[in-house]
Coordinates of C-alpha atoms in Angstrom, one line a residue:
M23 CA 65.1 -44.3 138.6
T24 CA 68.3 -45.1 139.5
G25 CA 70.4 -43.1 142.2
R26 CA 73.1 -42.1 139.2
A27 CA 70.1 -41.2 137.2
V28 CA 68.8 -38.4 139.8
F29 CA 72.4 -37.3 140.5
V30 CA 72.8 -36.4 136.5
L31 CA 69.1 -34.7 136.6
F32 CA 70.5 -32.9 139.7
V33 CA 74.0 -31.4 138.2
L34 CA 72.3 -30.5 135.2
S35 CA 69.3 -28.4 137.0
A36 CA 71.9 -26.5 138.8
M37 CA 73.8 -25.6 135.7
A38 CA 70.8 -24.2 134.1
F39 CA 69.9 -22.0 137.3
A40 CA 73.5 -21.0 137.0
S41 CA 73.1 -19.5 133.5
P42 CA 72.5 -16.1 133.0
G43 CA 69.5 -14.2 132.0
F44 CA 67.7 -17.3 133.0
S45 CA 63.6 -17.5 133.5
Q46 CA 60.9 -19.3 134.2
E47 CA 59.4 -19.0 130.6
Q48 CA 62.9 -20.3 129.1
Q49 CA 61.9 -23.8 130.8
T50 CA 59.1 -23.8 127.7
E51 CA 62.0 -25.5 125.5
P52 CA 61.6 -29.0 124.6
A53 CA 63.4 -32.2 126.8
S54 CA 66.6 -32.9 125.5
P55 CA 67.0 -36.5 124.5
V56 CA 69.2 -37.3 127.8
E57 CA 66.1 -36.5 129.7
V58 CA 63.9 -38.5 127.2
A59 CA 65.9 -41.4 127.7
L60 CA 66.0 -41.0 131.5
E61 CA 62.2 -41.3 131.2
G62 CA 62.2 -44.3 129.0
G63 CA 60.8 -42.3 126.2
S64 CA 62.2 -41.5 122.6
A65 CA 64.0 -38.7 121.4
A66 CA 62.0 -36.1 119.7
S67 CA 63.2 -32.8 117.5
S68 CA 62.5 -29.4 118.8
E69 CA 59.7 -29.1 115.7
D70 CA 57.7 -31.9 116.8
A71 CA 57.6 -31.1 120.5
P72 CA 54.5 -29.3 122.3
T73 CA 55.0 -25.5 123.0
L74 CA 53.9 -24.8 126.7
R75 CA 52.3 -21.8 127.3
S76 CA 51.7 -19.6 130.7
P77 CA 48.6 -19.8 132.0
P78 CA 46.0 -17.0 131.1
S79 CA 46.1 -14.1 133.4
E80 CA 43.0 -13.6 135.7
G81 CA 40.4 -12.2 134.4
S82 CA 41.2 -12.8 130.6
P83 CA 38.6 -15.3 129.0
A84 CA 39.7 -18.3 128.1
V85 CA 39.7 -19.2 124.1
E86 CA 37.5 -21.9 123.3
A87 CA 37.9 -24.0 120.1
P88 CA 34.9 -22.9 117.6
A89 CA 32.3 -25.6 117.8
A90 CA 31.9 -28.2 114.9
P91 CA 29.1 -27.1 112.6
A92 CA 26.1 -29.2 113.2
P93 CA 25.5 -32.4 110.7
L94 CA 23.3 -31.7 107.9
T95 CA 19.7 -33.2 108.4
P96 CA 18.7 -35.9 105.9
Q97 CA 16.9 -33.5 103.6
A98 CA 20.0 -31.1 103.4
E99 CA 22.5 -34.0 102.8
A100 CA 20.0 -35.2 100.2
L101 CA 20.0 -31.7 98.6
R102 CA 23.4 -31.2 98.4
K103 CA 24.4 -34.7 96.9
A104 CA 21.5 -33.4 94.2
L105 CA 23.1 -30.4 93.5
L106 CA 26.7 -31.9 92.9
A107 CA 25.4 -34.6 90.5
L108 CA 23.9 -31.7 88.3
P109 CA 25.5 -31.8 84.9
A110 CA 28.2 -29.2 84.1
G111 CA 25.9 -27.7 81.9
A112 CA 26.1 -27.4 77.6
D113 CA 27.2 -23.5 77.6
D114 CA 28.3 -20.4 79.7
E115 CA 24.8 -19.8 80.8
E116 CA 24.0 -23.4 82.2
R117 CA 27.4 -23.8 83.5
N118 CA 27.0 -20.3 85.3
E119 CA 23.6 -21.2 86.8
R120 CA 25.1 -24.7 88.4
A121 CA 27.6 -22.8 90.1
A122 CA 25.2 -20.2 91.2
L123 CA 22.7 -23.0 92.7
L124 CA 25.8 -24.4 94.6
S125 CA 26.9 -21.5 96.3
F126 CA 23.4 -20.2 97.0
Y127 CA 22.5 -23.7 98.9
E128 CA 25.8 -23.9 100.1
T129 CA 25.4 -20.3 101.9
R130 CA 21.6 -22.0 102.6
R131 CA 23.5 -25.0 104.6
Y132 CA 21.0 -26.7 101.9
A133 CA 18.2 -25.6 103.4
P134 CA 15.5 -26.0 100.6
L135 CA 13.9 -22.7 99.6
W136 CA 10.6 -24.0 98.3
F137 CA 9.6 -26.5 100.7
A138 CA 8.9 -26.9 104.6
A139 CA 11.2 -28.8 106.7
S140 CA 8.0 -31.3 106.7
G141 CA 8.2 -31.5 102.9
V142 CA 5.2 -29.5 102.4
P143 CA 5.5 -26.7 99.4
T144 CA 6.0 -23.2 100.7
P145 CA 3.4 -20.5 99.4
K146 CA 6.3 -18.9 97.5
A147 CA 6.7 -22.1 95.6
G148 CA 2.8 -21.7 94.7
S149 CA 3.1 -18.4 93.7
L150 CA 6.3 -18.9 92.0
A151 CA 4.9 -21.9 89.6
A152 CA 1.5 -20.0 89.1
E153 CA 3.4 -16.6 87.5
I154 CA 5.8 -19.4 85.5
A155 CA 2.3 -21.1 84.5
R156 CA 1.4 -17.7 82.9
A157 CA 4.5 -17.1 80.8
A158 CA 2.5 -16.9 77.7
D159 CA 1.2 -13.6 78.7
Y160 CA 4.8 -12.1 78.1
G161 CA 5.6 -14.1 75.0
L162 CA 7.0 -16.9 76.5
D163 CA 6.0 -20.4 76.4
P164 CA 5.6 -22.3 79.8
R165 CA 6.5 -25.6 78.7
D166 CA 10.2 -24.1 78.5
F167 CA 10.2 -24.0 82.2
A168 CA 10.4 -27.8 84.0
V169 CA 8.1 -26.9 87.0
P170 CA 7.3 -30.0 89.0
A171 CA 3.5 -30.7 88.5
G172 CA 0.9 -30.1 91.5
L173 CA 2.4 -28.7 93.9
D174 CA -0.9 -26.5 95.2
E175 CA -2.6 -29.8 95.4
R176 CA 0.3 -31.1 97.2
A177 CA 0.5 -28.2 99.5
Q178 CA -3.3 -28.8 100.4
T179 CA -3.0 -32.2 101.0
A180 CA 0.5 -32.7 102.8
A181 CA -0.9 -32.2 106.1
T182 CA -2.2 -35.4 106.5
R183 CA 0.9 -37.1 104.7
V184 CA 3.6 -35.5 106.4
G185 CA 6.9 -37.5 105.8
D186 CA 5.3 -39.3 103.0
Q187 CA 8.2 -37.9 100.5
K188 CA 11.5 -39.1 100.5
P189 CA 14.2 -36.6 101.0
E190 CA 15.9 -37.4 97.6
A191 CA 12.4 -36.5 95.9
I192 CA 12.2 -33.3 97.8
A193 CA 15.5 -32.2 96.7
S194 CA 14.9 -33.3 93.2
D195 CA 11.8 -30.7 93.4
E196 CA 13.7 -28.3 94.8
I197 CA 16.7 -28.2 92.0
D198 CA 13.9 -28.4 89.2
I199 CA 11.7 -25.0 90.8
S200 CA 15.5 -23.1 91.3
R201 CA 16.4 -24.0 87.6
A202 CA 12.9 -23.2 86.2
L203 CA 13.3 -19.9 88.1
L204 CA 16.6 -19.0 86.3
K205 CA 15.9 -20.3 82.9
Y206 CA 12.8 -18.0 83.1
G207 CA 15.3 -14.8 84.6
R208 CA 17.4 -15.5 81.2
F209 CA 14.5 -15.6 78.9
A210 CA 12.8 -13.0 80.3
R211 CA 15.9 -10.6 79.6
G212 CA 15.9 -12.1 76.0
G213 CA 18.5 -15.0 76.8
R214 CA 16.3 -17.3 74.4
I215 CA 18.9 -15.8 71.5
A216 CA 22.0 -15.9 73.3
N217 CA 24.2 -13.4 71.0
P218 CA 22.3 -12.1 68.2
S219 CA 25.3 -10.9 66.4
E220 CA 26.6 -14.6 66.3
H221 CA 23.8 -16.5 65.6
L222 CA 21.6 -14.0 63.3
S223 CA 23.6 -11.2 62.1
S224 CA 26.9 -9.5 62.3
Y225 CA 24.6 -6.4 61.7
L226 CA 22.6 -7.1 65.3
D227 CA 25.2 -5.9 67.8
R228 CA 22.8 -6.6 71.0
R229 CA 23.1 -8.8 73.7
P230 CA 20.7 -9.8 76.2
Q231 CA 20.4 -7.6 79.8
L232 CA 20.8 -10.9 81.5
L233 CA 21.0 -10.8 85.3
K234 CA 23.2 -12.6 87.1
P235 CA 21.9 -15.8 88.2
E236 CA 23.1 -15.2 92.2
A237 CA 21.3 -12.0 92.1
I238 CA 17.9 -13.8 90.7
L239 CA 18.3 -16.4 93.6
D240 CA 18.6 -13.8 96.1
G241 CA 15.8 -11.5 94.7
V242 CA 13.7 -14.5 95.1
A243 CA 14.7 -15.3 98.2
A244 CA 14.3 -12.2 100.0
T245 CA 10.9 -11.3 98.8
E246 CA 7.4 -12.7 99.6
E247 CA 5.9 -12.2 96.1
P248 CA 7.9 -14.3 93.9
D249 CA 5.3 -13.8 91.1
A250 CA 6.0 -9.7 91.4
Y251 CA 9.5 -10.5 91.1
L252 CA 9.1 -12.4 87.8
R253 CA 7.1 -9.6 86.2
G254 CA 9.5 -7.3 86.8
L255 CA 12.2 -9.2 85.2
H256 CA 10.7 -8.1 81.9
P257 CA 11.6 -4.8 80.0
Q258 CA 9.9 -2.1 81.7
H259 CA 9.4 0.2 78.2
V260 CA 6.4 1.8 77.6
Q261 CA 6.5 0.1 74.0
F262 CA 7.3 -3.3 75.2
E263 CA 4.1 -3.1 77.6
R264 CA 2.0 -1.7 74.5
L265 CA 3.2 -4.4 72.0
R266 CA 2.6 -7.1 75.1
Q267 CA -1.2 -5.9 75.2
K268 CA -1.2 -6.2 71.4
Y269 CA -0.2 -9.7 71.6
L270 CA -2.6 -10.5 74.1
A271 CA -5.6 -9.5 72.2
L272 CA -4.3 -11.8 69.6
R273 CA -4.5 -15.1 72.1
D274 CA -6.6 -16.8 69.6
K275 CA -4.2 -15.9 66.7
K276 CA -0.7 -16.6 68.5
K277 CA 0.6 -18.4 64.7
S278 CA -0.5 -15.3 62.9
A279 CA 2.0 -13.3 61.1
E280 CA 0.7 -10.1 63.1
A281 CA 1.4 -11.9 66.4
K282 CA 4.8 -13.5 65.3
R283 CA 5.9 -9.8 64.1
I284 CA 5.0 -8.7 67.5
L285 CA 6.9 -11.3 69.6
A286 CA 10.0 -10.4 67.3
N287 CA 9.8 -7.0 68.1
M288 CA 9.3 -7.8 71.9
E289 CA 12.2 -10.1 71.9
Q290 CA 14.4 -7.0 70.5
W291 CA 13.4 -4.8 73.5
R292 CA 14.6 -7.5 75.7
W293 CA 17.7 -6.5 74.2
M294 CA 17.6 -2.7 75.0
P295 CA 19.3 -1.3 77.9
A296 CA 17.4 -0.7 81.0
D297 CA 17.8 2.5 81.3
L298 CA 17.5 4.1 77.6
G299 CA 18.5 7.6 78.9
D300 CA 17.2 10.6 80.1
L301 CA 18.0 12.6 76.8
Y302 CA 18.6 10.3 73.8
V303 CA 18.4 9.7 70.0
W304 CA 16.6 7.3 68.6
N305 CA 17.2 6.0 64.8
N306 CA 14.4 3.1 64.3
I307 CA 16.0 1.6 60.9
P308 CA 12.8 -0.1 59.0
E309 CA 10.7 3.5 59.7
F310 CA 13.8 5.5 58.3
T311 CA 12.8 7.9 61.5
Q312 CA 14.7 9.3 64.0
R313 CA 13.6 10.7 67.2
V314 CA 14.9 12.8 70.1
V315 CA 13.6 12.1 73.5
K316 CA 14.2 14.1 76.8
N317 CA 12.6 12.6 79.8
G318 CA 10.1 10.1 78.3
E319 CA 8.7 12.6 75.6
V320 CA 9.5 13.2 72.1
V321 CA 10.8 16.6 71.3
R322 CA 11.9 16.1 68.1
K323 CA 10.8 13.8 65.0
E324 CA 12.1 13.7 61.3
R325 CA 13.5 11.3 58.4
I326 CA 16.7 9.8 58.0
V327 CA 18.3 7.5 55.2
A328 CA 19.8 4.1 55.9
G329 CA 22.2 1.8 54.6
Q330 CA 21.6 -0.6 51.4
L331 CA 20.8 -4.0 51.5
D332 CA 24.6 -5.1 51.0
K333 CA 25.7 -2.4 53.2
Q334 CA 23.4 -2.5 56.0
T335 CA 23.3 0.2 58.9
P336 CA 24.0 -1.7 62.2
V337 CA 21.6 -2.0 65.2
F338 CA 23.6 -1.1 68.3
T339 CA 24.0 1.4 71.2
R340 CA 26.6 3.7 71.8
T341 CA 27.1 7.0 73.4
L342 CA 27.5 10.4 71.5
K343 CA 31.1 11.9 71.8
K344 CA 31.7 14.5 69.5
I345 CA 29.7 17.2 67.1
T346 CA 31.8 18.0 64.1
F347 CA 30.9 21.1 61.9
K348 CA 32.6 21.0 58.4
P349 CA 34.1 17.4 59.1
T350 CA 37.1 15.8 56.9
W351 CA 35.6 12.6 55.6
I352 CA 38.1 9.7 56.3
V353 CA 37.4 6.7 53.6
P354 CA 36.6 3.6 55.2
E355 CA 38.9 0.3 54.5
S356 CA 36.0 -1.7 52.7
I357 CA 35.2 1.7 50.3
K358 CA 39.0 2.1 49.8
V359 CA 39.5 -1.6 48.4
R360 CA 36.2 -2.3 46.9
E361 CA 35.6 0.8 44.8
I362 CA 38.4 3.4 45.3
L363 CA 41.0 1.2 44.0
P364 CA 39.5 -0.2 40.8
S365 CA 39.0 3.2 40.1
L366 CA 42.7 4.3 40.8
Q367 CA 43.5 1.2 38.2
R368 CA 41.1 2.6 35.7
G369 CA 42.9 6.2 36.0
G370 CA 41.6 7.9 39.0
G371 CA 38.3 9.4 38.1
M372 CA 36.8 9.0 41.2
M373 CA 39.8 10.7 42.8
Q374 CA 39.4 13.6 40.7
E375 CA 35.6 13.8 40.6
W376 CA 35.2 14.2 44.4
Q377 CA 38.3 15.9 45.3
L378 CA 40.1 13.2 47.5
E379 CA 43.4 13.1 48.9
L380 CA 45.6 10.3 49.0
R381 CA 47.7 10.4 52.6
D382 CA 50.2 8.0 54.2
K383 CA 50.0 6.9 57.7
D384 CA 51.6 9.8 58.8
G385 CA 49.4 12.5 57.4
R386 CA 51.7 13.6 54.5
T387 CA 49.6 14.0 50.9
V388 CA 51.0 11.5 48.4
D389 CA 50.6 11.9 44.8
W390 CA 48.2 9.0 43.7
R391 CA 49.3 9.4 40.0
R392 CA 52.3 8.4 40.5
I393 CA 51.7 4.9 42.2
N394 CA 51.3 1.6 40.1
W395 CA 47.9 0.4 41.5
Y396 CA 48.3 -2.7 40.2
R397 CA 51.3 -3.5 42.8
T398 CA 50.6 -1.2 45.6
D399 CA 48.4 -2.1 48.8
I400 CA 45.7 0.8 49.1
R401 CA 45.6 -0.4 52.7
I402 CA 48.7 1.6 53.5
F403 CA 47.1 4.9 52.8
N404 CA 44.5 6.7 53.8
V405 CA 42.2 8.2 51.7
V406 CA 40.4 11.4 52.6
Q407 CA 38.2 14.2 51.7
P408 CA 38.5 17.7 53.1
N409 CA 35.1 19.3 53.6
G410 CA 34.0 21.5 50.6
A411 CA 31.3 21.8 47.8
K412 CA 31.3 18.2 47.5
S413 CA 31.6 16.8 50.6
V414 CA 29.7 13.6 51.2
M415 CA 29.7 14.4 55.1
G416 CA 28.0 17.7 54.6
K417 CA 28.3 20.4 57.2
V418 CA 28.1 18.3 60.2
K419 CA 28.6 15.1 61.7
F420 CA 27.6 13.6 65.1
S421 CA 30.3 10.8 66.2
F422 CA 29.5 7.7 68.4
P423 CA 32.2 5.3 68.2
S424 CA 32.1 1.4 67.9
Q425 CA 33.6 -0.8 65.4
H426 CA 30.9 -0.4 63.0
T427 CA 32.7 3.0 61.9
V428 CA 29.3 4.8 61.0
F429 CA 28.1 8.0 62.0
M430 CA 24.8 10.6 61.8
H431 CA 25.9 13.1 59.2
D432 CA 24.3 15.7 56.7
A433 CA 23.2 14.9 53.3
Y434 CA 25.4 15.8 50.3
P435 CA 23.2 18.6 48.6
P436 CA 22.2 16.7 45.4
D437 CA 21.2 13.8 47.3
K438 CA 18.2 15.6 49.3
W439 CA 15.9 14.0 47.1
M440 CA 16.3 10.7 49.4
F441 CA 14.1 11.6 51.9
N442 CA 11.3 12.1 49.8
K443 CA 11.1 8.1 49.3
A444 CA 9.4 6.1 51.6
R445 CA 12.0 3.2 51.6
R446 CA 15.3 5.1 52.3
T447 CA 17.8 2.3 51.9
Y448 CA 20.6 4.4 50.1
S449 CA 23.7 4.9 52.2
H450 CA 26.9 3.2 53.1
G451 CA 25.5 2.2 56.6
C452 CA 25.6 5.9 58.0
M453 CA 22.2 7.7 58.9
R454 CA 21.6 10.8 56.8
V455 CA 19.8 13.2 58.9
Q456 CA 17.5 15.3 57.3
N457 CA 18.0 18.6 59.3
P458 CA 21.1 17.8 61.0
I459 CA 21.7 21.4 61.9
G460 CA 18.5 21.4 63.9
L461 CA 19.5 17.9 66.0
A462 CA 22.7 20.0 66.6
E463 CA 20.9 22.9 67.9
I464 CA 19.3 20.6 70.3
L465 CA 21.8 18.5 71.5
L466 CA 24.6 21.3 71.8
K467 CA 22.1 23.4 74.0
E468 CA 21.2 20.2 76.2
D469 CA 25.2 20.0 76.8
K470 CA 26.5 23.2 76.4
G471 CA 23.9 25.5 76.8
F472 CA 24.1 26.6 73.2
E473 CA 21.5 28.9 71.8
A474 CA 20.5 27.9 68.1
A475 CA 22.9 31.2 66.7
Q476 CA 25.7 30.0 68.1
V477 CA 25.4 26.7 66.2
R478 CA 24.6 28.2 63.2
D479 CA 27.9 30.8 63.5
A480 CA 29.8 27.7 64.0
V481 CA 28.4 26.4 60.7
R482 CA 28.9 29.6 59.0
T483 CA 32.2 30.9 60.0
G484 CA 34.3 28.7 61.9
G485 CA 36.8 26.4 60.3
N486 CA 36.8 23.1 59.0
D487 CA 36.8 20.0 61.4
N488 CA 35.4 22.3 64.2
E489 CA 35.0 19.5 67.0
F490 CA 32.7 20.1 70.0
D491 CA 33.2 17.4 72.8
I492 CA 30.4 16.3 74.5
E493 CA 30.4 15.9 78.4
R494 CA 26.6 14.8 79.0
R495 CA 25.8 10.9 78.5
I496 CA 23.5 11.1 75.1
P497 CA 22.9 7.7 74.1
I498 CA 22.2 6.9 70.6
H499 CA 20.0 3.9 70.0
M500 CA 20.0 2.3 66.5
T501 CA 17.0 0.2 66.4
Y502 CA 15.2 -2.7 64.2
F503 CA 11.6 -2.3 65.6
T504 CA 9.3 -3.5 62.7
A505 CA 6.3 -2.8 65.0
L506 CA 5.5 0.0 67.2
V507 CA 2.5 1.0 68.8
G508 CA 1.5 4.8 69.1
D509 CA 0.1 7.1 71.6
D510 CA -3.3 6.5 69.8
G511 CA -3.1 2.8 70.8
K512 CA -3.1 1.5 66.7
L513 CA -0.3 -0.7 65.7
H514 CA 2.1 0.6 63.4
T515 CA 4.1 -1.7 61.1
F516 CA 7.3 -1.0 59.1
P517 CA 8.8 -3.2 56.3
D518 CA 11.4 -6.0 57.1
V519 CA 14.1 -4.5 54.8
Y520 CA 16.8 -6.0 56.2
G521 CA 15.3 -9.5 57.0
H522 CA 15.9 -9.4 60.8
E523 CA 12.8 -9.7 61.9
R524 CA 12.5 -13.5 59.8
R525 CA 15.7 -14.0 61.4
I526 CA 14.5 -13.3 65.2
T527 CA 11.2 -15.3 64.2
L528 CA 12.9 -18.6 63.0
A529 CA 15.3 -18.6 66.1
L530 CA 12.2 -18.0 68.6
E531 CA 10.3 -20.8 66.7
G532 CA 14.1 -23.4 66.9
K533 CA 14.4 -23.1 63.6
W534 CA 17.8 -22.4 63.5
S535 CA 18.8 -24.2 60.3
Q536 CA 16.9 -21.9 58.2
I537 CA 18.3 -18.7 59.5
S538 CA 20.7 -16.9 56.5
R539 CA 23.3 -15.1 58.7
G540 CA 24.6 -13.1 55.7
K541 CA 28.3 -12.0 55.3
D542 CA 30.3 -10.8 58.3
H543 CA 30.5 -7.2 57.6
L544 CA 33.6 -6.9 60.3
A545 CA 35.7 -9.4 58.7
P546 CA 38.7 -8.2 57.6
V547 CA 38.2 -6.4 53.9
E548 CA 40.9 -8.8 51.8
L549 CA 42.7 -7.2 48.9
Q550 CA 41.8 -8.6 45.6
M551 CA 44.6 -7.0 43.2
V552 CA 44.1 -6.8 39.4
S553 CA 46.4 -8.4 37.2
E554 CA 48.5 -5.9 34.6
Q555 CA 46.9 -8.2 31.9
R556 CA 43.6 -6.7 32.8
R557 CA 44.6 -3.2 32.1
S558 CA 43.4 -3.6 28.2
R559 CA 39.8 -3.8 29.4
Y560 CA 40.1 -0.3 30.6
A561 CA 42.5 1.3 27.7
E562 CA 39.5 3.0 26.0
D563 CA 39.1 5.0 29.1
D564 CA 42.3 4.8 31.3
S565 CA 41.8 8.4 32.8
A566 CA 38.6 8.6 34.3
D567 CA 35.7 6.5 36.2
A568 CA 34.4 4.7 33.5
P569 CA 31.2 2.3 34.6
P570 CA 30.5 -0.9 32.5
R571 CA 30.8 -0.6 28.8
V572 CA 27.0 -1.0 28.7
W573 CA 25.9 1.8 30.6
R574 CA 29.1 4.2 29.4
N575 CA 27.0 6.3 27.2
N576 CA 24.0 6.4 29.6
A577 CA 24.4 9.9 31.6
S578 CA 21.6 9.1 34.1
F579 CA 23.1 6.3 34.9
R580 CA 26.7 7.7 35.2
G581 CA 25.6 10.0 37.8
G582 CA 23.5 7.7 39.7
F583 CA 26.6 5.5 39.6
L584 CA 29.3 8.1 41.3
D585 CA 26.3 8.7 43.6
S586 CA 26.0 5.3 45.1
L587 CA 29.5 5.5 45.6
F588 CA 29.9 8.3 47.5
G589 CA 27.1 10.6 47.8
R590 CA 25.2 8.1 49.3
W591 CA 27.5 7.3 52.3

């Protein structure tokens, strides 16, 4: 450094010390371009320059940078690569399972769960494989689960062949076992038919009660008894186990009609909620029977009427929300379009016969006689039936809202004969209850502590639409079990009135192309206007609800025709 340069540095330093507010900490600013040049370096911006910090005070621990993670073992690296190479999956379930596997093993630093570091299968692997091999005991097919063969033999002989297997082979077997576990867990919870309402029938509003794949992996990893864990994935309902025992007794007749029926019903139990409720109402459609169950015991049992073959009662579970005495009936869209509108175009006989009213969307009554029903969309109106002598809802209605718009309710008095029939498919989809007042007494006692006399007084002296909100959780289970095992141990079977059992059986056998889904009852109702030119067809009877000409003089049919439209709702 030249003498001139030293002099410049001295002057600059003196100026800095003379500046007010100078402190030692302020010297942390980066060197100026002049200083850099004097040292033979290059200029740098203040953003690029390192910041000098005061040394830690005495007694303060020094902050150390986190240690770099240890490199993966060859086995872990092989497993990581194999997981990343897994295909994305053909559906949501497979994609979710792939993501769960990646996350699960990443958390474990890709340490195998089913193999020791030496490549020997662990006892957990053998226990899991043995239980999967017994899948047929639960109505599943062991061939659906690709568990590597000979795990027990490999465990017994591995001691003399430690290190023989390549990491890639162990990684492949590790993934196969975990994927078999997840698939078993999915099938045990009903996942063989992923979406019954889409794949079988819109009336089957059920979904498999699947567990998250992450929960299954974590659950098995945390237990020393994976076989018991797998058994616990199946439904724990009493009826499922009873049916399973009946199925085991048919081990040599698994292709028989009885065995297939039992399997179809076991599959439906996989779709049921794990917790049916401490108190619930169970309507079994093929049996045409209602049960009230409290703490696992049936406290009430009676007959019901279900939907017609083309107006089926849907299969689903919802929670009871209201009990209404002397309810008003709001006619559903499908009945308005398909049955009320044709009657209005013929003169409105149904409106008069069943004391129906037409109301706008604000609730105002409209004179239906002053409307040209050949040019008017009936869907802009509500058709209602105030409670009265001809009320199709009877004296009480039980509401558990759903997209299906069905209820449990009383029977129109002239239709009480329906309960004496063995096959009771007469309604538009709702469940007629033989003794709805008795049902209301039980439920209101449980929910509000009402005595039977209070319920009867509400029916006798209360006004129309006398509603009681239900605060207690009371599930309403609409089921389609064609086989149940009684307390006597006998198998009781019921007719497959809607064909759901056949659909489920075909699906379990993989015969998807043979399944007839039928109509989508939730599809929007399309309005098919009748042209005015067709009015001449009804010229003879333009003021009454005339049945087709061939039955015009058949009085018994005439009553049945009207009942089929309204009295059987």
